[in-house]
């Protein structure tokens, strides 16, 4: 018999999710958004939107709001970016989390947002322009090869995955995903995680995240990484199961420990 949690996940995965939006923390006040009748507060800066076509809303075109899954925003909270930090987002397109990070650090610091494909980098650049951000650099780059990149205070590896936490928004996954597809993703995810780790400052933070609930892509990847990299320690780990409000996500926060050899140089 299926557990209660399994039943809840199954129901949520077949539900039609409401549209949630993110308030621009830089130039739009909480009072301004809460005064709009089409907005229902979840947890600022995330709101449920019940208006007409979002792309036709002047608040969207003016950069005051953006579409963002409430669960996806939890990854940004989890990363916990701070003002003036250098941050690397290795698999950034379409840039939703990147922009949320930029807004949380109030346009300070520097965020480098990468994607493998030029047309997806353009999506990031479109949002940079719409939101009037000056602290984000979009760049075409294979996240499994980051040679030449420097060190960052925080690195986000939001890797390609099987997407089993997003079935309500992407029901085609149930029809198209094959076991061998998932197996091919696992080595790529690990390569991106290892590459991202090379660019974390000592005492810096590395966040690995997916939008799946598959432990082979989540907990098992982190276990494998930590066994091979004793200069990192896990400081937090979280699974958000899909609900009637948001998709499902996994996230792990790793800290790079002080390098003993360098300390004595």
PDB file of N, CA, C and O in Angstrom, residues 218-248:
ATOM      1  N   UNK A 218      20.325  12.843  -6.357  1.00  0.00           N
ATOM      2  CA  UNK A 218      20.353  13.777  -5.232  1.00  0.00           C
ATOM      3  C   UNK A 218      21.310  13.318  -4.134  1.00  0.00           C
ATOM      4  O   UNK A 218      22.518  13.550  -4.212  1.00  0.00           O
ATOM      5  N   UNK A 219      20.777  12.651  -3.127  1.00  0.00           N
ATOM      6  CA  UNK A 219      21.583  12.260  -1.962  1.00  0.00           C
ATOM      7  C   UNK A 219      22.800  11.417  -2.335  1.00  0.00           C
ATOM      8  O   UNK A 219      23.896  11.601  -1.772  1.00  0.00           O
ATOM      9  N   UNK A 220      22.619  10.485  -3.283  1.00  0.00           N
ATOM     10  CA  UNK A 220      23.735   9.614  -3.670  1.00  0.00           C
ATOM     11  C   UNK A 220      24.867  10.399  -4.332  1.00  0.00           C
ATOM     12  O   UNK A 220      26.049  10.069  -4.149  1.00  0.00           O
ATOM     13  N   UNK A 221      24.517  11.431  -5.077  1.00  0.00           N
ATOM     14  CA  UNK A 221      25.553  12.267  -5.702  1.00  0.00           C
ATOM     15  C   UNK A 221      26.379  12.990  -4.640  1.00  0.00           C
ATOM     16  O   UNK A 221      27.609  13.078  -4.740  1.00  0.00           O
ATOM     17  N   UNK A 222      25.689  13.522  -3.636  1.00  0.00           N
ATOM     18  CA  UNK A 222      26.380  14.248  -2.569  1.00  0.00           C
ATOM     19  C   UNK A 222      27.245  13.309  -1.739  1.00  0.00           C
ATOM     20  O   UNK A 222      28.390  13.638  -1.382  1.00  0.00           O
ATOM     21  N   UNK A 223      26.731  12.126  -1.447  1.00  0.00           N
ATOM     22  CA  UNK A 223      27.514  11.134  -0.699  1.00  0.00           C
ATOM     23  C   UNK A 223      28.802  10.787  -1.452  1.00  0.00           C
ATOM     24  O   UNK A 223      29.891  10.725  -0.866  1.00  0.00           O
ATOM     25  N   UNK A 224      28.665  10.558  -2.732  1.00  0.00           N
ATOM     26  CA  UNK A 224      29.830  10.224  -3.558  1.00  0.00           C
ATOM     27  C   UNK A 224      30.830  11.377  -3.579  1.00  0.00           C
ATOM     28  O   UNK A 224      32.049  11.167  -3.429  1.00  0.00           O
ATOM     29  N   UNK A 225      30.329  12.583  -3.735  1.00  0.00           N
ATOM     30  CA  UNK A 225      31.205  13.756  -3.799  1.00  0.00           C
ATOM     31  C   UNK A 225      31.979  13.935  -2.498  1.00  0.00           C
ATOM     32  O   UNK A 225      33.192  14.180  -2.509  1.00  0.00           O
ATOM     33  N   UNK A 226      31.297  13.829  -1.378  1.00  0.00           N
ATOM     34  CA  UNK A 226      31.950  14.061  -0.090  1.00  0.00           C
ATOM     35  C   UNK A 226      33.002  13.001   0.220  1.00  0.00           C
ATOM     36  O   UNK A 226      34.025  13.287   0.855  1.00  0.00           O
ATOM     37  N   UNK A 227      32.783  11.776  -0.240  1.00  0.00           N
ATOM     38  CA  UNK A 227      33.782  10.720  -0.042  1.00  0.00           C
ATOM     39  C   UNK A 227      35.054  11.025  -0.821  1.00  0.00           C
ATOM     40  O   UNK A 227      36.156  10.673  -0.396  1.00  0.00           O
ATOM     41  N   UNK A 228      34.893  11.704  -1.959  1.00  0.00           N
ATOM     42  CA  UNK A 228      36.043  11.994  -2.828  1.00  0.00           C
ATOM     43  C   UNK A 228      36.669  13.355  -2.554  1.00  0.00           C
ATOM     44  O   UNK A 228      37.764  13.649  -3.056  1.00  0.00           O
ATOM     45  N   UNK A 229      36.006  14.200  -1.750  1.00  0.00           N
ATOM     46  CA  UNK A 229      36.484  15.567  -1.536  1.00  0.00           C
ATOM     47  C   UNK A 229      36.415  15.912  -0.045  1.00  0.00           C
ATOM     48  O   UNK A 229      35.433  16.459   0.436  1.00  0.00           O
ATOM     49  N   UNK A 230      37.493  15.594   0.671  1.00  0.00           N
ATOM     50  CA  UNK A 230      37.470  15.829   2.114  1.00  0.00           C
ATOM     51  C   UNK A 230      37.672  17.292   2.480  1.00  0.00           C
ATOM     52  O   UNK A 230      37.673  17.642   3.663  1.00  0.00           O
ATOM     53  N   UNK A 231      37.858  18.164   1.459  1.00  0.00           N
ATOM     54  CA  UNK A 231      37.954  19.591   1.746  1.00  0.00           C
ATOM     55  C   UNK A 231      36.577  20.255   1.749  1.00  0.00           C
ATOM     56  O   UNK A 231      36.473  21.472   1.903  1.00  0.00           O
ATOM     57  N   UNK A 232      35.519  19.455   1.588  1.00  0.00           N
ATOM     58  CA  UNK A 232      34.151  19.959   1.681  1.00  0.00           C
ATOM     59  C   UNK A 232      33.398  19.231   2.779  1.00  0.00           C
ATOM     60  O   UNK A 232      33.644  18.052   3.040  1.00  0.00           O
ATOM     61  N   UNK A 233      32.475  19.949   3.402  1.00  0.00           N
ATOM     62  CA  UNK A 233      31.586  19.334   4.387  1.00  0.00           C
ATOM     63  C   UNK A 233      30.155  19.761   4.105  1.00  0.00           C
ATOM     64  O   UNK A 233      29.906  20.868   3.635  1.00  0.00           O
ATOM     65  N   UNK A 234      29.217  18.870   4.378  1.00  0.00           N
ATOM     66  CA  UNK A 234      27.804  19.186   4.179  1.00  0.00           C
ATOM     67  C   UNK A 234      27.296  19.953   5.387  1.00  0.00           C
ATOM     68  O   UNK A 234      27.440  19.500   6.522  1.00  0.00           O
ATOM     69  N   UNK A 235      26.700  21.117   5.138  1.00  0.00           N
ATOM     70  CA  UNK A 235      26.183  21.924   6.242  1.00  0.00           C
ATOM     71  C   UNK A 235      24.655  21.936   6.274  1.00  0.00           C
ATOM     72  O   UNK A 235      24.064  22.277   7.293  1.00  0.00           O
ATOM     73  N   UNK A 236      24.037  21.537   5.167  1.00  0.00           N
ATOM     74  CA  UNK A 236      22.567  21.479   5.156  1.00  0.00           C
ATOM     75  C   UNK A 236      22.112  20.676   3.943  1.00  0.00           C
ATOM     76  O   UNK A 236      22.827  20.582   2.939  1.00  0.00           O
ATOM     77  N   UNK A 237      20.935  20.111   4.060  1.00  0.00           N
ATOM     78  CA  UNK A 237      20.351  19.314   2.979  1.00  0.00           C
ATOM     79  C   UNK A 237      18.840  19.382   3.113  1.00  0.00           C
ATOM     80  O   UNK A 237      18.313  19.345   4.224  1.00  0.00           O
ATOM     81  N   UNK A 238      18.142  19.500   1.990  1.00  0.00           N
ATOM     82  CA  UNK A 238      16.701  19.720   2.066  1.00  0.00           C
ATOM     83  C   UNK A 238      16.009  19.168   0.832  1.00  0.00           C
ATOM     84  O   UNK A 238      16.499  19.322  -0.287  1.00  0.00           O
ATOM     85  N   UNK A 239      14.873  18.511   1.042  1.00  0.00           N
ATOM     86  CA  UNK A 239      14.012  18.085  -0.057  1.00  0.00           C
ATOM     87  C   UNK A 239      12.660  18.756   0.107  1.00  0.00           C
ATOM     88  O   UNK A 239      12.041  18.668   1.162  1.00  0.00           O
ATOM     89  N   UNK A 240      12.237  19.452  -0.942  1.00  0.00           N
ATOM     90  CA  UNK A 240      10.903  20.037  -0.982  1.00  0.00           C
ATOM     91  C   UNK A 240      10.042  19.138  -1.852  1.00  0.00           C
ATOM     92  O   UNK A 240      10.299  18.999  -3.048  1.00  0.00           O
ATOM     93  N   UNK A 241       9.053  18.503  -1.260  1.00  0.00           N
ATOM     94  CA  UNK A 241       8.163  17.661  -2.040  1.00  0.00           C
ATOM     95  C   UNK A 241       7.127  18.534  -2.748  1.00  0.00           C
ATOM     96  O   UNK A 241       6.740  19.589  -2.242  1.00  0.00           O
ATOM     97  N   UNK A 242       6.682  18.118  -3.928  1.00  0.00           N
ATOM     98  CA  UNK A 242       5.687  18.926  -4.655  1.00  0.00           C
ATOM     99  C   UNK A 242       4.385  19.038  -3.866  1.00  0.00           C
ATOM    100  O   UNK A 242       3.982  18.105  -3.174  1.00  0.00           O
ATOM    101  N   UNK A 243       3.761  20.207  -3.973  1.00  0.00           N
ATOM    102  CA  UNK A 243       2.483  20.466  -3.305  1.00  0.00           C
ATOM    103  C   UNK A 243       1.516  21.083  -4.316  1.00  0.00           C
ATOM    104  O   UNK A 243       1.836  21.207  -5.498  1.00  0.00           O
ATOM    105  N   UNK A 244       0.373  21.508  -3.840  1.00  0.00           N
ATOM    106  CA  UNK A 244      -0.603  22.169  -4.711  1.00  0.00           C
ATOM    107  C   UNK A 244      -0.179  23.596  -5.047  1.00  0.00           C
ATOM    108  O   UNK A 244      -0.835  24.270  -5.842  1.00  0.00           O
ATOM    109  N   UNK A 245       0.939  24.053  -4.467  1.00  0.00           N
ATOM    110  CA  UNK A 245       1.436  25.413  -4.686  1.00  0.00           C
ATOM    111  C   UNK A 245       2.722  25.434  -5.500  1.00  0.00           C
ATOM    112  O   UNK A 245       2.925  26.307  -6.342  1.00  0.00           O
ATOM    113  N   UNK A 246       3.617  24.481  -5.239  1.00  0.00           N
ATOM    114  CA  UNK A 246       4.936  24.532  -5.878  1.00  0.00           C
ATOM    115  C   UNK A 246       5.425  23.153  -6.305  1.00  0.00           C
ATOM    116  O   UNK A 246       4.919  22.120  -5.871  1.00  0.00           O
ATOM    117  N   UNK A 247       6.449  23.170  -7.154  1.00  0.00           N
ATOM    118  CA  UNK A 247       7.111  21.954  -7.607  1.00  0.00           C
ATOM    119  C   UNK A 247       8.019  21.392  -6.520  1.00  0.00           C
ATOM    120  O   UNK A 247       8.219  22.011  -5.468  1.00  0.00           O
ATOM    121  N   UNK A 248       8.605  20.229  -6.813  1.00  0.00           N
ATOM    122  CA  UNK A 248       9.504  19.580  -5.866  1.00  0.00           C
ATOM    123  C   UNK A 248      10.961  19.800  -6.225  1.00  0.00           C
ATOM    124  O   UNK A 248      11.322  19.818  -7.410  1.00  0.00           O
TER     125      UNK A 248
END
